Amino acid sequence: MVRDARRSRQRTTEVIDPATFWELVNGAVRLRPEAFARIEESAGFGVALPIVFVAGVSQAIGQSVVLFVNRVRPARFVFSLAIAALLFVVVYALFTLSVVLVIRNLFGGELTFPSAARIVGVGFAPRMLAFLAFVPFFGIQIDVLLSLWALLTVLTGIALVEGIAPWQALLAALLGGLLLVVVQRIVGRPLAVVTNWLQRSIAGRRLVIEPAEIEELIEAGPEALEAAVTEDLDRADPDEGASPGERSSP
Amino acid sequence: MIAAFFGAALFCLLMAMLLAPLEALGWWAGWYGDDLDEPHDDSPAPYGRRRDPTDARHFVVFLDGIAKGGSDTFDEVQALLDRLDEAYPQVAVLGDIMPYSVTNTELTDHRPLSHFWRFALRQKLDGSNPLIGFSINMRNVFQVLVAADRRYGPLYSRAEAQVILNSLLRSGFRPGSGMYVTLIGYSGGGQIALGSTFALKRFLRAPISLVSLGGVLASDPGLEHLDHLYRLGGSLDPIPTIGRLLFPGRWPLLFNSHWNRLKRRRRITTIAMGPMGHTGPGGYLDAESFLPDGISFLDHTAATIGKILEEIDQRLQPEPGVLQLSEHPGGAEAGS
């Protein structure tokens, strides 16, 4: 239905006002076909991109415990959130590309990258609430529910726009995700190096993210963490990382 | 109007939940200044020192329930501590730790919202506005959730262990000397005490027991470091049941959880307290409610805890003639 509408109508380049923006977001998260049709008809990314960026910031806040555990200072903390949000946008673009490749090659679909980017971006709308993962104890469960909700929204959007069955949309999303992981493993090493460098530069230290390593550091206490990351930075690059003031702290 | 009120209340509740982990996380991250990297002796809430404990080998640390807002101890809690102190002179009873602050800071002082908390505490004590007074309980419940959260809990518990350690050291506890510790956690204080044991065990090098009085307990890794857990619950107290339902590790289905492992090792003892509620009239510490045999709820609770302390003494006191390796790190493990 939506696919036919897409073919028969002229794409609009309307400027999205806040009321329309929230109306479309509201319709998408409620899985209403007409909302996806309107989003798909628009030529721009006025709905999708703000959603993805806000979802990225929100997710970074929800997962910010990693920054606290690594004793990142407040100013660097804010920059780290911004970088995490930008990285989220990059992952979103790569995921969208993977889904397009799967649908075009596996199901012979005509899905274009801009169309998919609009639908997948709007599908991430529930993740705008990902900051709720910060809530103690219930946060992890809330995060899982939001992820499932986002997945459902993306699948519904793709199925409606491309006129494929929901299971095909699910397969496309799963294979798209798998493709993304495989590509990251094979050719993504330089990207990972850049990402790690970026995070380390902004945070001012190597971020300890492995659960076992975090557990050891907590047991040893804050000073041990400070010594460990400082030592690590000294080994990696004597001139890079923490400021002189931070280096002299215990 | 009503919808707006509930909307505002819901928003405040959500904000309070979101801000709840910040004290523990900010402490760990050093955001409150380098001098607060570890909770220290100058923390505003005074450490309780009930009596001269120099001869004691058995140290009892009381962690109060979620109603605690200031450094002052509620009358009924004080009555319990007094009874234990008087009846068991061989035991050093320590109170007045603020379990819901990683820096041992009372709500009513040295905080941005201390004016509000003072107001709330006044409302709670004179009973004029129970809803405002209950905000203290809610705030502290969120701290219990922080302590039970697998992301934040280790940080919170690490700090709380330091607070308890400071209190013990001030009172003459010598780690690894054969002295031993019993934590009494009332209500949410049970989970706070339980979480702290993983770090406390390493600091103290001593057997640690936990008495949970109507406590909300998760299947916490701290259970692995407990010598024994005693759970006291009244038939009219729904709070321990909430803990049992809320924390999946407590469900029998999760056979290999910390909780179920400890249970299989027979290191959890459950004691029925009779028709007692959680707090207030008819609660564990009510001196005006009586069991059929005429003993008050407060006296029965104090006597039950006393018997547990005696049992721990019998289990952990060295036999006459046995050489004590007082300064050896492993010396204190003999009884565990």
mmCIF file with all atom_site columns, N, CA, C and O in Angstrom, chain B residues 153-191:
data_model
loop_
_atom_site.group_PDB
_atom_site.id
_atom_site.type_symbol
_atom_site.label_atom_id
_atom_site.label_alt_id
_atom_site.label_comp_id
_atom_site.label_asym_id
_atom_site.label_entity_id
_atom_site.label_seq_id
_atom_site.pdbx_PDB_ins_code
_atom_site.Cartn_x
_atom_site.Cartn_y
_atom_site.Cartn_z
_atom_site.occupancy
_atom_site.B_iso_or_equiv
_atom_site.pdbx_formal_charge
_atom_site.auth_seq_id
_atom_site.auth_comp_id
_atom_site.auth_asym_id
_atom_site.auth_atom_id
_atom_site.pdbx_PDB_model_num
ATOM 1   N N  . GLY B 1 153 ? 25.842 -1.071  41.905 1.00 0.00 ? 153 GLY B N  1
ATOM 2   C CA . GLY B 1 153 ? 25.975 -1.701  43.213 1.00 0.00 ? 153 GLY B CA 1
ATOM 3   C C  . GLY B 1 153 ? 27.415 -1.853  43.685 1.00 0.00 ? 153 GLY B C  1
ATOM 4   O O  . GLY B 1 153 ? 27.726 -1.512  44.832 1.00 0.00 ? 153 GLY B O  1
ATOM 5   N N  . PRO B 1 154 ? 28.328 -2.349  42.829 1.00 0.00 ? 154 PRO B N  1
ATOM 6   C CA . PRO B 1 154 ? 29.713 -2.522  43.301 1.00 0.00 ? 154 PRO B CA 1
ATOM 7   C C  . PRO B 1 154 ? 30.350 -1.212  43.778 1.00 0.00 ? 154 PRO B C  1
ATOM 8   O O  . PRO B 1 154 ? 31.094 -1.207  44.762 1.00 0.00 ? 154 PRO B O  1
ATOM 9   N N  . LEU B 1 155 ? 30.047 -0.099  43.098 1.00 0.00 ? 155 LEU B N  1
ATOM 10  C CA . LEU B 1 155 ? 30.606 1.193   43.523 1.00 0.00 ? 155 LEU B CA 1
ATOM 11  C C  . LEU B 1 155 ? 30.001 1.623   44.861 1.00 0.00 ? 155 LEU B C  1
ATOM 12  O O  . LEU B 1 155 ? 30.704 2.052   45.778 1.00 0.00 ? 155 LEU B O  1
ATOM 13  N N  . TYR B 1 156 ? 28.679 1.506   44.941 1.00 0.00 ? 156 TYR B N  1
ATOM 14  C CA . TYR B 1 156 ? 27.974 1.899   46.168 1.00 0.00 ? 156 TYR B CA 1
ATOM 15  C C  . TYR B 1 156 ? 28.485 1.072   47.355 1.00 0.00 ? 156 TYR B C  1
ATOM 16  O O  . TYR B 1 156 ? 28.799 1.604   48.418 1.00 0.00 ? 156 TYR B O  1
ATOM 17  N N  . SER B 1 157 ? 28.558 -0.222  47.108 1.00 0.00 ? 157 SER B N  1
ATOM 18  C CA . SER B 1 157 ? 28.929 -1.126  48.198 1.00 0.00 ? 157 SER B CA 1
ATOM 19  C C  . SER B 1 157 ? 30.379 -0.929  48.620 1.00 0.00 ? 157 SER B C  1
ATOM 20  O O  . SER B 1 157 ? 30.719 -1.070  49.795 1.00 0.00 ? 157 SER B O  1
ATOM 21  N N  . ARG B 1 158 ? 31.231 -0.603  47.654 1.00 0.00 ? 158 ARG B N  1
ATOM 22  C CA . ARG B 1 158 ? 32.641 -0.347  47.960 1.00 0.00 ? 158 ARG B CA 1
ATOM 23  C C  . ARG B 1 158 ? 32.748 0.839   48.922 1.00 0.00 ? 158 ARG B C  1
ATOM 24  O O  . ARG B 1 158 ? 33.514 0.811   49.893 1.00 0.00 ? 158 ARG B O  1
ATOM 25  N N  . ALA B 1 159 ? 31.953 1.876   48.654 1.00 0.00 ? 159 ALA B N  1
ATOM 26  C CA . ALA B 1 159 ? 31.974 3.069   49.507 1.00 0.00 ? 159 ALA B CA 1
ATOM 27  C C  . ALA B 1 159 ? 31.371 2.761   50.872 1.00 0.00 ? 159 ALA B C  1
ATOM 28  O O  . ALA B 1 159 ? 31.899 3.176   51.919 1.00 0.00 ? 159 ALA B O  1
ATOM 29  N N  . GLU B 1 160 ? 30.275 2.032   50.876 1.00 0.00 ? 160 GLU B N  1
ATOM 30  C CA . GLU B 1 160 ? 29.595 1.740   52.142 1.00 0.00 ? 160 GLU B CA 1
ATOM 31  C C  . GLU B 1 160 ? 30.487 0.875   53.035 1.00 0.00 ? 160 GLU B C  1
ATOM 32  O O  . GLU B 1 160 ? 30.491 1.040   54.260 1.00 0.00 ? 160 GLU B O  1
ATOM 33  N N  . ALA B 1 161 ? 31.228 -0.040  52.403 1.00 0.00 ? 161 ALA B N  1
ATOM 34  C CA . ALA B 1 161 ? 32.162 -0.862  53.172 1.00 0.00 ? 161 ALA B CA 1
ATOM 35  C C  . ALA B 1 161 ? 33.197 0.020   53.864 1.00 0.00 ? 161 ALA B C  1
ATOM 36  O O  . ALA B 1 161 ? 33.582 -0.215  55.014 1.00 0.00 ? 161 ALA B O  1
ATOM 37  N N  . GLN B 1 162 ? 33.622 1.059   53.150 1.00 0.00 ? 162 GLN B N  1
ATOM 38  C CA . GLN B 1 162 ? 34.605 1.981   53.732 1.00 0.00 ? 162 GLN B CA 1
ATOM 39  C C  . GLN B 1 162 ? 33.991 2.734   54.928 1.00 0.00 ? 162 GLN B C  1
ATOM 40  O O  . GLN B 1 162 ? 34.652 2.929   55.945 1.00 0.00 ? 162 GLN B O  1
ATOM 41  N N  . VAL B 1 163 ? 32.737 3.128   54.798 1.00 0.00 ? 163 VAL B N  1
ATOM 42  C CA . VAL B 1 163 ? 32.047 3.826   55.893 1.00 0.00 ? 163 VAL B CA 1
ATOM 43  C C  . VAL B 1 163 ? 31.975 2.928   57.127 1.00 0.00 ? 163 VAL B C  1
ATOM 44  O O  . VAL B 1 163 ? 32.273 3.354   58.255 1.00 0.00 ? 163 VAL B O  1
ATOM 45  N N  . ILE B 1 164 ? 31.595 1.677   56.906 1.00 0.00 ? 164 ILE B N  1
ATOM 46  C CA . ILE B 1 164 ? 31.486 0.733   58.027 1.00 0.00 ? 164 ILE B CA 1
ATOM 47  C C  . ILE B 1 164 ? 32.864 0.462   58.623 1.00 0.00 ? 164 ILE B C  1
ATOM 48  O O  . ILE B 1 164 ? 33.040 0.411   59.844 1.00 0.00 ? 164 ILE B O  1
ATOM 49  N N  . LEU B 1 165 ? 33.851 0.309   57.742 1.00 0.00 ? 165 LEU B N  1
ATOM 50  C CA . LEU B 1 165 ? 35.220 0.063   58.214 1.00 0.00 ? 165 LEU B CA 1
ATOM 51  C C  . LEU B 1 165 ? 35.690 1.209   59.109 1.00 0.00 ? 165 LEU B C  1
ATOM 52  O O  . LEU B 1 165 ? 36.260 0.983   60.180 1.00 0.00 ? 165 LEU B O  1
ATOM 53  N N  . ASN B 1 166 ? 35.464 2.437   58.658 1.00 0.00 ? 166 ASN B N  1
ATOM 54  C CA . ASN B 1 166 ? 35.875 3.600   59.453 1.00 0.00 ? 166 ASN B CA 1
ATOM 55  C C  . ASN B 1 166 ? 35.246 3.564   60.844 1.00 0.00 ? 166 ASN B C  1
ATOM 56  O O  . ASN B 1 166 ? 35.899 3.836   61.851 1.00 0.00 ? 166 ASN B O  1
ATOM 57  N N  . SER B 1 167 ? 33.961 3.238   60.876 1.00 0.00 ? 167 SER B N  1
ATOM 58  C CA . SER B 1 167 ? 33.254 3.180   62.152 1.00 0.00 ? 167 SER B CA 1
ATOM 59  C C  . SER B 1 167 ? 33.877 2.116   63.054 1.00 0.00 ? 167 SER B C  1
ATOM 60  O O  . SER B 1 167 ? 34.092 2.350   64.249 1.00 0.00 ? 167 SER B O  1
ATOM 61  N N  . LEU B 1 168 ? 34.177 0.961   62.473 1.00 0.00 ? 168 LEU B N  1
ATOM 62  C CA . LEU B 1 168 ? 34.754 -0.138  63.267 1.00 0.00 ? 168 LEU B CA 1
ATOM 63  C C  . LEU B 1 168 ? 36.150 0.216   63.777 1.00 0.00 ? 168 LEU B C  1
ATOM 64  O O  . LEU B 1 168 ? 36.480 -0.025  64.948 1.00 0.00 ? 168 LEU B O  1
ATOM 65  N N  . LEU B 1 169 ? 36.969 0.788   62.904 1.00 0.00 ? 169 LEU B N  1
ATOM 66  C CA . LEU B 1 169 ? 38.343 1.121   63.306 1.00 0.00 ? 169 LEU B CA 1
ATOM 67  C C  . LEU B 1 169 ? 38.348 2.153   64.426 1.00 0.00 ? 169 LEU B C  1
ATOM 68  O O  . LEU B 1 169 ? 39.142 2.075   65.370 1.00 0.00 ? 169 LEU B O  1
ATOM 69  N N  . ARG B 1 170 ? 37.457 3.120   64.328 1.00 0.00 ? 170 ARG B N  1
ATOM 70  C CA . ARG B 1 170 ? 37.338 4.134   65.381 1.00 0.00 ? 170 ARG B CA 1
ATOM 71  C C  . ARG B 1 170 ? 36.971 3.532   66.728 1.00 0.00 ? 170 ARG B C  1
ATOM 72  O O  . ARG B 1 170 ? 37.305 4.060   67.776 1.00 0.00 ? 170 ARG B O  1
ATOM 73  N N  . SER B 1 171 ? 36.242 2.423   66.645 1.00 0.00 ? 171 SER B N  1
ATOM 74  C CA . SER B 1 171 ? 35.750 1.816   67.876 1.00 0.00 ? 171 SER B CA 1
ATOM 75  C C  . SER B 1 171 ? 36.690 0.740   68.397 1.00 0.00 ? 171 SER B C  1
ATOM 76  O O  . SER B 1 171 ? 36.337 0.012   69.325 1.00 0.00 ? 171 SER B O  1
ATOM 77  N N  . GLY B 1 172 ? 37.828 0.587   67.784 1.00 0.00 ? 172 GLY B N  1
ATOM 78  C CA . GLY B 1 172 ? 38.830 -0.328  68.313 1.00 0.00 ? 172 GLY B CA 1
ATOM 79  C C  . GLY B 1 172 ? 38.918 -1.662  67.611 1.00 0.00 ? 172 GLY B C  1
ATOM 80  O O  . GLY B 1 172 ? 39.607 -2.562  68.101 1.00 0.00 ? 172 GLY B O  1
ATOM 81  N N  . PHE B 1 173 ? 38.238 -1.827  66.506 1.00 0.00 ? 173 PHE B N  1
ATOM 82  C CA . PHE B 1 173 ? 38.327 -3.101  65.777 1.00 0.00 ? 173 PHE B CA 1
ATOM 83  C C  . PHE B 1 173 ? 39.708 -3.225  65.153 1.00 0.00 ? 173 PHE B C  1
ATOM 84  O O  . PHE B 1 173 ? 40.210 -2.280  64.550 1.00 0.00 ? 173 PHE B O  1
ATOM 85  N N  . ARG B 1 174 ? 40.303 -4.409  65.298 1.00 0.00 ? 174 ARG B N  1
ATOM 86  C CA . ARG B 1 174 ? 41.611 -4.649  64.689 1.00 0.00 ? 174 ARG B CA 1
ATOM 87  C C  . ARG B 1 174 ? 41.478 -5.757  63.637 1.00 0.00 ? 174 ARG B C  1
ATOM 88  O O  . ARG B 1 174 ? 41.230 -6.913  64.002 1.00 0.00 ? 174 ARG B O  1
ATOM 89  N N  . PRO B 1 175 ? 41.623 -5.411  62.368 1.00 0.00 ? 175 PRO B N  1
ATOM 90  C CA . PRO B 1 175 ? 41.457 -6.416  61.303 1.00 0.00 ? 175 PRO B CA 1
ATOM 91  C C  . PRO B 1 175 ? 42.404 -7.597  61.472 1.00 0.00 ? 175 PRO B C  1
ATOM 92  O O  . PRO B 1 175 ? 43.575 -7.410  61.825 1.00 0.00 ? 175 PRO B O  1
ATOM 93  N N  . GLY B 1 176 ? 41.875 -8.783  61.245 1.00 0.00 ? 176 GLY B N  1
ATOM 94  C CA . GLY B 1 176 ? 42.700 -9.986  61.281 1.00 0.00 ? 176 GLY B CA 1
ATOM 95  C C  . GLY B 1 176 ? 43.131 -10.398 62.671 1.00 0.00 ? 176 GLY B C  1
ATOM 96  O O  . GLY B 1 176 ? 44.039 -11.219 62.819 1.00 0.00 ? 176 GLY B O  1
ATOM 97  N N  . SER B 1 177 ? 42.511 -9.856  63.710 1.00 0.00 ? 177 SER B N  1
ATOM 98  C CA . SER B 1 177 ? 42.950 -10.145 65.075 1.00 0.00 ? 177 SER B CA 1
ATOM 99  C C  . SER B 1 177 ? 42.100 -11.215 65.745 1.00 0.00 ? 177 SER B C  1
ATOM 100 O O  . SER B 1 177 ? 42.290 -11.510 66.909 1.00 0.00 ? 177 SER B O  1
ATOM 101 N N  . GLY B 1 178 ? 41.140 -11.782 65.029 1.00 0.00 ? 178 GLY B N  1
ATOM 102 C CA . GLY B 1 178 ? 40.234 -12.751 65.636 1.00 0.00 ? 178 GLY B CA 1
ATOM 103 C C  . GLY B 1 178 ? 38.913 -12.112 66.044 1.00 0.00 ? 178 GLY B C  1
ATOM 104 O O  . GLY B 1 178 ? 37.995 -12.804 66.465 1.00 0.00 ? 178 GLY B O  1
ATOM 105 N N  . MET B 1 179 ? 38.833 -10.781 65.955 1.00 0.00 ? 179 MET B N  1
ATOM 106 C CA . MET B 1 179 ? 37.543 -10.125 66.203 1.00 0.00 ? 179 MET B CA 1
ATOM 107 C C  . MET B 1 179 ? 36.602 -10.422 65.035 1.00 0.00 ? 179 MET B C  1
ATOM 108 O O  . MET B 1 179 ? 37.063 -10.743 63.938 1.00 0.00 ? 179 MET B O  1
ATOM 109 N N  . TYR B 1 180 ? 35.323 -10.334 65.277 1.00 0.00 ? 180 TYR B N  1
ATOM 110 C CA . TYR B 1 180 ? 34.373 -10.612 64.204 1.00 0.00 ? 180 TYR B CA 1
ATOM 111 C C  . TYR B 1 180 ? 33.209 -9.633  64.248 1.00 0.00 ? 180 TYR B C  1
ATOM 112 O O  . TYR B 1 180 ? 33.014 -8.919  65.239 1.00 0.00 ? 180 TYR B O  1
ATOM 113 N N  . VAL B 1 181 ? 32.456 -9.608  63.147 1.00 0.00 ? 181 VAL B N  1
ATOM 114 C CA . VAL B 1 181 ? 31.464 -8.540  62.944 1.00 0.00 ? 181 VAL B CA 1
ATOM 115 C C  . VAL B 1 181 ? 30.097 -9.133  62.604 1.00 0.00 ? 181 VAL B C  1
ATOM 116 O O  . VAL B 1 181 ? 30.007 -10.087 61.841 1.00 0.00 ? 181 VAL B O  1
ATOM 117 N N  . THR B 1 182 ? 29.083 -8.553  63.203 1.00 0.00 ? 182 THR B N  1
ATOM 118 C CA . THR B 1 182 ? 27.710 -8.856  62.794 1.00 0.00 ? 182 THR B CA 1
ATOM 119 C C  . THR B 1 182 ? 27.059 -7.561  62.334 1.00 0.00 ? 182 THR B C  1
ATOM 120 O O  . THR B 1 182 ? 27.063 -6.564  63.055 1.00 0.00 ? 182 THR B O  1
ATOM 121 N N  . LEU B 1 183 ? 26.539 -7.573  61.128 1.00 0.00 ? 183 LEU B N  1
ATOM 122 C CA . LEU B 1 183 ? 25.806 -6.425  60.608 1.00 0.00 ? 183 LEU B CA 1
ATOM 123 C C  . LEU B 1 183 ? 24.324 -6.667  60.844 1.00 0.00 ? 183 LEU B C  1
ATOM 124 O O  . LEU B 1 183 ? 23.836 -7.775  60.589 1.00 0.00 ? 183 LEU B O  1
ATOM 125 N N  . ILE B 1 184 ? 23.641 -5.671  61.367 1.00 0.00 ? 184 ILE B N  1
ATOM 126 C CA . ILE B 1 184 ? 22.179 -5.768  61.481 1.00 0.00 ? 184 ILE B CA 1
ATOM 127 C C  . ILE B 1 184 ? 21.590 -4.763  60.504 1.00 0.00 ? 184 ILE B C  1
ATOM 128 O O  . ILE B 1 184 ? 21.823 -3.557  60.621 1.00 0.00 ? 184 ILE B O  1
ATOM 129 N N  . GLY B 1 185 ? 20.866 -5.253  59.530 1.00 0.00 ? 185 GLY B N  1
ATOM 130 C CA . GLY B 1 185 ? 20.248 -4.376  58.535 1.00 0.00 ? 185 GLY B CA 1
ATOM 131 C C  . GLY B 1 185 ? 18.743 -4.389  58.696 1.00 0.00 ? 185 GLY B C  1
ATOM 132 O O  . GLY B 1 185 ? 18.112 -5.442  58.554 1.00 0.00 ? 185 GLY B O  1
ATOM 133 N N  . TYR B 1 186 ? 18.203 -3.225  59.027 1.00 0.00 ? 186 TYR B N  1
ATOM 134 C CA . TYR B 1 186 ? 16.759 -3.113  59.192 1.00 0.00 ? 186 TYR B CA 1
ATOM 135 C C  . TYR B 1 186 ? 16.172 -2.622  57.863 1.00 0.00 ? 186 TYR B C  1
ATOM 136 O O  . TYR B 1 186 ? 16.615 -1.605  57.322 1.00 0.00 ? 186 TYR B O  1
ATOM 137 N N  . SER B 1 187 ? 15.208 -3.351  57.335 1.00 0.00 ? 187 SER B N  1
ATOM 138 C CA . SER B 1 187 ? 14.539 -2.955  56.094 1.00 0.00 ? 187 SER B CA 1
ATOM 139 C C  . SER B 1 187 ? 15.555 -2.824  54.948 1.00 0.00 ? 187 SER B C  1
ATOM 140 O O  . SER B 1 187 ? 16.321 -3.745  54.690 1.00 0.00 ? 187 SER B O  1
ATOM 141 N N  . GLY B 1 188 ? 15.618 -1.661  54.280 1.00 0.00 ? 188 GLY B N  1
ATOM 142 C CA . GLY B 1 188 ? 16.567 -1.469  53.181 1.00 0.00 ? 188 GLY B CA 1
ATOM 143 C C  . GLY B 1 188 ? 18.009 -1.544  53.634 1.00 0.00 ? 188 GLY B C  1
ATOM 144 O O  . GLY B 1 188 ? 18.914 -1.804  52.822 1.00 0.00 ? 188 GLY B O  1
ATOM 145 N N  . GLY B 1 189 ? 18.250 -1.343  54.921 1.00 0.00 ? 189 GLY B N  1
ATOM 146 C CA . GLY B 1 189 ? 19.611 -1.456  55.452 1.00 0.00 ? 189 GLY B CA 1
ATOM 147 C C  . GLY B 1 189 ? 20.166 -2.861  55.264 1.00 0.00 ? 189 GLY B C  1
ATOM 148 O O  . GLY B 1 189 ? 21.383 -3.049  55.245 1.00 0.00 ? 189 GLY B O  1
ATOM 149 N N  . GLY B 1 190 ? 19.268 -3.854  55.127 1.00 0.00 ? 190 GLY B N  1
ATOM 150 C CA . GLY B 1 190 ? 19.707 -5.229  54.909 1.00 0.00 ? 190 GLY B CA 1
ATOM 151 C C  . GLY B 1 190 ? 20.476 -5.363  53.608 1.00 0.00 ? 190 GLY B C  1
ATOM 152 O O  . GLY B 1 190 ? 21.565 -5.950  53.566 1.00 0.00 ? 190 GLY B O  1
ATOM 153 N N  . GLN B 1 191 ? 19.943 -4.789  52.537 1.00 0.00 ? 191 GLN B N  1
ATOM 154 C CA . GLN B 1 191 ? 20.615 -4.882  51.234 1.00 0.00 ? 191 GLN B CA 1
ATOM 155 C C  . GLN B 1 191 ? 21.910 -4.075  51.235 1.00 0.00 ? 191 GLN B C  1
ATOM 156 O O  . GLN B 1 191 ? 22.926 -4.493  50.666 1.00 0.00 ? 191 GLN B O  1
#
